[in-house]
């Protein structure tokens, strides 16, 4: 699907036409520079490779450094291919695409890396209710998971059993987020609701 790369600026609130206060997330989308085009004749599929952000050249490996030097371009932080651009023939290498790709009221899918929470127990990670009150001498089992399997059969812990572990820092997508407002001059879009990731984290917006 056609889309853009961007970063999460933060959250605020806006009034809609009915006077209701909406929680919105501000996203900076682009400007995304076109670094290459894939065609069916040459590559077997059609796509556009977009770049976003700024990265110092001394932090690049040799392959990426040569890639940007050949294009005579400043290094970018992220490179990503997007397919199904309807106006692929009109797009040229070096051209920049911004927030004007989207329209107000349009629903988009946003992908990002969720905030990492570290190692967490079952109550925070999976929403367990706890074992119960401190009855019958129980003193240190309030936040414990309880039994994790049977004794005689199958005599093992089944795969997928919900237990304590690392929480967050996962690739997460949210579908159907509505664009409430667009500021094309500053490449900002305002999306209703929350978006995965921390402030200044890289996100991907698809139509």
PDB file of C-alpha atoms in Angstrom, residues 1-164:
ATOM      1  CA  UNK A   1       0.000   0.000   0.000  1.00  0.00           C
ATOM      2  CA  UNK A   2       1.226   3.559  -0.618  1.00  0.00           C
ATOM      3  CA  UNK A   3       2.474   5.258   2.492  1.00  0.00           C
ATOM      4  CA  UNK A   4       5.143   7.376   4.140  1.00  0.00           C
ATOM      5  CA  UNK A   5       7.687   7.265   6.928  1.00  0.00           C
ATOM      6  CA  UNK A   6       7.553   9.693   9.813  1.00  0.00           C
ATOM      7  CA  UNK A   7       8.027  10.181  13.513  1.00  0.00           C
ATOM      8  CA  UNK A   8       5.765  10.606  16.514  1.00  0.00           C
ATOM      9  CA  UNK A   9       5.772  14.152  17.921  1.00  0.00           C
ATOM     10  CA  UNK A  10       3.371  13.681  20.844  1.00  0.00           C
ATOM     11  CA  UNK A  11      -0.289  13.900  21.855  1.00  0.00           C
ATOM     12  CA  UNK A  12      -2.710  16.783  22.262  1.00  0.00           C
ATOM     13  CA  UNK A  13      -6.448  17.382  21.877  1.00  0.00           C
ATOM     14  CA  UNK A  14      -8.620  19.107  19.256  1.00  0.00           C
ATOM     15  CA  UNK A  15     -12.266  20.133  19.050  1.00  0.00           C
ATOM     16  CA  UNK A  16     -14.238  18.680  16.134  1.00  0.00           C
ATOM     17  CA  UNK A  17     -17.108  20.363  14.280  1.00  0.00           C
ATOM     18  CA  UNK A  18     -19.607  19.075  16.847  1.00  0.00           C
ATOM     19  CA  UNK A  19     -17.675  20.646  19.708  1.00  0.00           C
ATOM     20  CA  UNK A  20     -16.394  17.338  21.070  1.00  0.00           C
ATOM     21  CA  UNK A  21     -12.846  17.184  22.425  1.00  0.00           C
ATOM     22  CA  UNK A  22     -10.806  14.508  20.632  1.00  0.00           C
ATOM     23  CA  UNK A  23      -7.483  13.024  21.769  1.00  0.00           C
ATOM     24  CA  UNK A  24      -5.082  13.168  18.819  1.00  0.00           C
ATOM     25  CA  UNK A  25      -1.495  12.157  18.084  1.00  0.00           C
ATOM     26  CA  UNK A  26       0.715  14.555  16.110  1.00  0.00           C
ATOM     27  CA  UNK A  27       2.855  12.841  13.471  1.00  0.00           C
ATOM     28  CA  UNK A  28       5.556  14.388  11.310  1.00  0.00           C
ATOM     29  CA  UNK A  29       5.280  12.600   7.968  1.00  0.00           C
ATOM     30  CA  UNK A  30       8.141  13.311   5.657  1.00  0.00           C
ATOM     31  CA  UNK A  31       9.405  14.933   3.703  1.00  0.00           C
ATOM     32  CA  UNK A  32      10.360  11.481   2.405  1.00  0.00           C
ATOM     33  CA  UNK A  33      12.909  11.451  -0.404  1.00  0.00           C
ATOM     34  CA  UNK A  34      12.676   8.932  -3.250  1.00  0.00           C
ATOM     35  CA  UNK A  35      15.950   6.979  -3.498  1.00  0.00           C
ATOM     36  CA  UNK A  36      14.985   4.341  -6.070  1.00  0.00           C
ATOM     37  CA  UNK A  37      12.105   2.972  -8.135  1.00  0.00           C
ATOM     38  CA  UNK A  38      11.348  -0.692  -8.759  1.00  0.00           C
ATOM     39  CA  UNK A  39       9.677  -1.623 -12.050  1.00  0.00           C
ATOM     40  CA  UNK A  40       8.104  -4.838 -13.324  1.00  0.00           C
ATOM     41  CA  UNK A  41      10.432  -4.999 -16.328  1.00  0.00           C
ATOM     42  CA  UNK A  42      13.610  -4.793 -14.268  1.00  0.00           C
ATOM     43  CA  UNK A  43      12.689  -6.027 -10.763  1.00  0.00           C
ATOM     44  CA  UNK A  44       9.462  -7.993 -11.247  1.00  0.00           C
ATOM     45  CA  UNK A  45       7.370  -5.665  -9.098  1.00  0.00           C
ATOM     46  CA  UNK A  46       6.574  -1.972  -8.705  1.00  0.00           C
ATOM     47  CA  UNK A  47       7.645  -0.033  -5.631  1.00  0.00           C
ATOM     48  CA  UNK A  48       9.227   3.187  -4.437  1.00  0.00           C
ATOM     49  CA  UNK A  49      12.074   3.284  -1.916  1.00  0.00           C
ATOM     50  CA  UNK A  50      11.644   6.209   0.469  1.00  0.00           C
ATOM     51  CA  UNK A  51      14.076   7.629   3.001  1.00  0.00           C
ATOM     52  CA  UNK A  52      13.368   9.652   6.141  1.00  0.00           C
ATOM     53  CA  UNK A  53      15.368  11.320   8.892  1.00  0.00           C
ATOM     54  CA  UNK A  54      19.000  12.347   9.154  1.00  0.00           C
ATOM     55  CA  UNK A  55      21.969  10.140  10.012  1.00  0.00           C
ATOM     56  CA  UNK A  56      25.625  11.075  10.378  1.00  0.00           C
ATOM     57  CA  UNK A  57      27.836   9.508   7.720  1.00  0.00           C
ATOM     58  CA  UNK A  58      30.368   8.246  10.280  1.00  0.00           C
ATOM     59  CA  UNK A  59      27.667   5.949  11.705  1.00  0.00           C
ATOM     60  CA  UNK A  60      27.053   4.230   8.348  1.00  0.00           C
ATOM     61  CA  UNK A  61      28.553   0.923   7.295  1.00  0.00           C
ATOM     62  CA  UNK A  62      30.538   0.776   4.061  1.00  0.00           C
ATOM     63  CA  UNK A  63      27.660  -0.512   1.922  1.00  0.00           C
ATOM     64  CA  UNK A  64      25.250   2.238   2.962  1.00  0.00           C
ATOM     65  CA  UNK A  65      27.932   4.905   2.639  1.00  0.00           C
ATOM     66  CA  UNK A  66      28.633   3.890  -0.984  1.00  0.00           C
ATOM     67  CA  UNK A  67      24.873   3.753  -1.682  1.00  0.00           C
ATOM     68  CA  UNK A  68      24.353   7.383  -0.633  1.00  0.00           C
ATOM     69  CA  UNK A  69      27.566   8.580  -2.304  1.00  0.00           C
ATOM     70  CA  UNK A  70      26.433   7.149  -5.662  1.00  0.00           C
ATOM     71  CA  UNK A  71      23.170   9.061  -5.350  1.00  0.00           C
ATOM     72  CA  UNK A  72      25.032  12.180  -4.161  1.00  0.00           C
ATOM     73  CA  UNK A  73      22.588  12.412  -1.263  1.00  0.00           C
ATOM     74  CA  UNK A  74      22.740  13.071   2.458  1.00  0.00           C
ATOM     75  CA  UNK A  75      22.400   9.858   4.532  1.00  0.00           C
ATOM     76  CA  UNK A  76      18.975   9.131   5.989  1.00  0.00           C
ATOM     77  CA  UNK A  77      17.987   7.232   9.108  1.00  0.00           C
ATOM     78  CA  UNK A  78      15.442   4.836   7.573  1.00  0.00           C
ATOM     79  CA  UNK A  79      14.906   3.332   4.099  1.00  0.00           C
ATOM     80  CA  UNK A  80      11.658   1.546   3.269  1.00  0.00           C
ATOM     81  CA  UNK A  81       9.870   0.309   0.136  1.00  0.00           C
ATOM     82  CA  UNK A  82       6.216   1.148  -0.485  1.00  0.00           C
ATOM     83  CA  UNK A  83       4.076  -0.451  -3.201  1.00  0.00           C
ATOM     84  CA  UNK A  84       0.910   0.396  -5.143  1.00  0.00           C
ATOM     85  CA  UNK A  85       1.621   4.062  -5.864  1.00  0.00           C
ATOM     86  CA  UNK A  86      -0.956   4.939  -8.530  1.00  0.00           C
ATOM     87  CA  UNK A  87       1.216   7.733  -9.997  1.00  0.00           C
ATOM     88  CA  UNK A  88       4.465   5.757 -10.127  1.00  0.00           C
ATOM     89  CA  UNK A  89       5.355   7.107 -13.594  1.00  0.00           C
ATOM     90  CA  UNK A  90       5.139  10.686 -12.305  1.00  0.00           C
ATOM     91  CA  UNK A  91       7.524  10.067  -9.393  1.00  0.00           C
ATOM     92  CA  UNK A  92      11.227  10.717  -9.910  1.00  0.00           C
ATOM     93  CA  UNK A  93      14.347   9.832  -7.924  1.00  0.00           C
ATOM     94  CA  UNK A  94      15.257  12.743  -5.647  1.00  0.00           C
ATOM     95  CA  UNK A  95      11.662  13.957  -5.404  1.00  0.00           C
ATOM     96  CA  UNK A  96      10.197  14.516  -1.935  1.00  0.00           C
ATOM     97  CA  UNK A  97       6.737  13.424  -0.771  1.00  0.00           C
ATOM     98  CA  UNK A  98       5.012  14.929   2.255  1.00  0.00           C
ATOM     99  CA  UNK A  99       1.731  15.096   4.137  1.00  0.00           C
ATOM    100  CA  UNK A 100      -0.152  16.130   0.981  1.00  0.00           C
ATOM    101  CA  UNK A 101      -0.305  12.408   0.088  1.00  0.00           C
ATOM    102  CA  UNK A 102      -3.113  12.043   2.648  1.00  0.00           C
ATOM    103  CA  UNK A 103      -6.513  13.709   3.008  1.00  0.00           C
ATOM    104  CA  UNK A 104      -8.522  14.711   6.068  1.00  0.00           C
ATOM    105  CA  UNK A 105     -11.057  12.088   7.134  1.00  0.00           C
ATOM    106  CA  UNK A 106      -9.010   9.276   5.577  1.00  0.00           C
ATOM    107  CA  UNK A 107      -8.350   6.154   7.639  1.00  0.00           C
ATOM    108  CA  UNK A 108      -4.784   4.847   7.804  1.00  0.00           C
ATOM    109  CA  UNK A 109      -2.761   2.007   9.315  1.00  0.00           C
ATOM    110  CA  UNK A 110       0.142   3.063  11.524  1.00  0.00           C
ATOM    111  CA  UNK A 111       3.018   0.760  12.461  1.00  0.00           C
ATOM    112  CA  UNK A 112       5.609   1.445  15.132  1.00  0.00           C
ATOM    113  CA  UNK A 113       7.679  -0.127  17.902  1.00  0.00           C
ATOM    114  CA  UNK A 114       5.756  -0.151  21.185  1.00  0.00           C
ATOM    115  CA  UNK A 115       7.326   1.179  24.371  1.00  0.00           C
ATOM    116  CA  UNK A 116       9.495  -1.355  26.160  1.00  0.00           C
ATOM    117  CA  UNK A 117       8.391  -2.170  29.725  1.00  0.00           C
ATOM    118  CA  UNK A 118      11.197  -4.567  30.641  1.00  0.00           C
ATOM    119  CA  UNK A 119      10.598  -7.800  32.578  1.00  0.00           C
ATOM    120  CA  UNK A 120       7.048  -7.773  33.989  1.00  0.00           C
ATOM    121  CA  UNK A 121       4.871 -10.174  35.943  1.00  0.00           C
ATOM    122  CA  UNK A 122       1.651 -11.813  34.796  1.00  0.00           C
ATOM    123  CA  UNK A 123      -0.633  -9.164  36.322  1.00  0.00           C
ATOM    124  CA  UNK A 124       0.860  -6.294  34.321  1.00  0.00           C
ATOM    125  CA  UNK A 125       1.820  -8.308  31.232  1.00  0.00           C
ATOM    126  CA  UNK A 126      -1.371 -10.376  30.789  1.00  0.00           C
ATOM    127  CA  UNK A 127      -3.905  -8.762  33.128  1.00  0.00           C
ATOM    128  CA  UNK A 128      -4.150 -11.618  35.631  1.00  0.00           C
ATOM    129  CA  UNK A 129      -6.298 -10.850  38.670  1.00  0.00           C
ATOM    130  CA  UNK A 130      -3.979 -12.298  41.291  1.00  0.00           C
ATOM    131  CA  UNK A 131      -4.423 -15.439  43.388  1.00  0.00           C
ATOM    132  CA  UNK A 132      -6.688 -13.985  46.065  1.00  0.00           C
ATOM    133  CA  UNK A 133      -6.764 -12.723  49.636  1.00  0.00           C
ATOM    134  CA  UNK A 134      -4.304 -13.564  52.382  1.00  0.00           C
ATOM    135  CA  UNK A 135      -6.289 -16.521  53.745  1.00  0.00           C
ATOM    136  CA  UNK A 136      -5.111 -19.882  55.083  1.00  0.00           C
ATOM    137  CA  UNK A 137      -1.621 -18.643  55.787  1.00  0.00           C
ATOM    138  CA  UNK A 138      -0.993 -17.251  52.286  1.00  0.00           C
ATOM    139  CA  UNK A 139       1.406 -14.335  52.457  1.00  0.00           C
ATOM    140  CA  UNK A 140       3.547 -14.066  49.322  1.00  0.00           C
ATOM    141  CA  UNK A 141       1.365 -15.438  46.481  1.00  0.00           C
ATOM    142  CA  UNK A 142      -0.828 -12.388  45.760  1.00  0.00           C
ATOM    143  CA  UNK A 143       0.735 -11.572  42.366  1.00  0.00           C
ATOM    144  CA  UNK A 144       1.816 -15.112  41.475  1.00  0.00           C
ATOM    145  CA  UNK A 145       0.538 -16.842  38.286  1.00  0.00           C
ATOM    146  CA  UNK A 146      -0.707 -19.936  40.121  1.00  0.00           C
ATOM    147  CA  UNK A 147      -0.474 -23.378  38.526  1.00  0.00           C
ATOM    148  CA  UNK A 148       1.226 -23.518  35.111  1.00  0.00           C
ATOM    149  CA  UNK A 149       0.396 -27.140  34.237  1.00  0.00           C
ATOM    150  CA  UNK A 150      -0.712 -30.615  35.315  1.00  0.00           C
ATOM    151  CA  UNK A 151       1.351 -33.077  37.312  1.00  0.00           C
ATOM    152  CA  UNK A 152       0.894 -36.585  35.869  1.00  0.00           C
ATOM    153  CA  UNK A 153      -0.107 -35.620  32.319  1.00  0.00           C
ATOM    154  CA  UNK A 154       1.275 -33.974  30.242  1.00  0.00           C
ATOM    155  CA  UNK A 155       3.964 -33.395  32.922  1.00  0.00           C
ATOM    156  CA  UNK A 156       5.286 -30.325  31.145  1.00  0.00           C
ATOM    157  CA  UNK A 157       4.477 -26.681  30.605  1.00  0.00           C
ATOM    158  CA  UNK A 158       2.525 -26.233  27.358  1.00  0.00           C
ATOM    159  CA  UNK A 159       3.820 -23.856  24.707  1.00  0.00           C
ATOM    160  CA  UNK A 160       2.151 -20.468  24.800  1.00  0.00           C
ATOM    161  CA  UNK A 161       1.393 -20.564  28.529  1.00  0.00           C
ATOM    162  CA  UNK A 162       1.114 -16.967  29.707  1.00  0.00           C
ATOM    163  CA  UNK A 163       3.903 -16.270  32.161  1.00  0.00           C
ATOM    164  CA  UNK A 164       6.136 -13.418  33.301  1.00  0.00           C
TER     165      UNK A 164
END
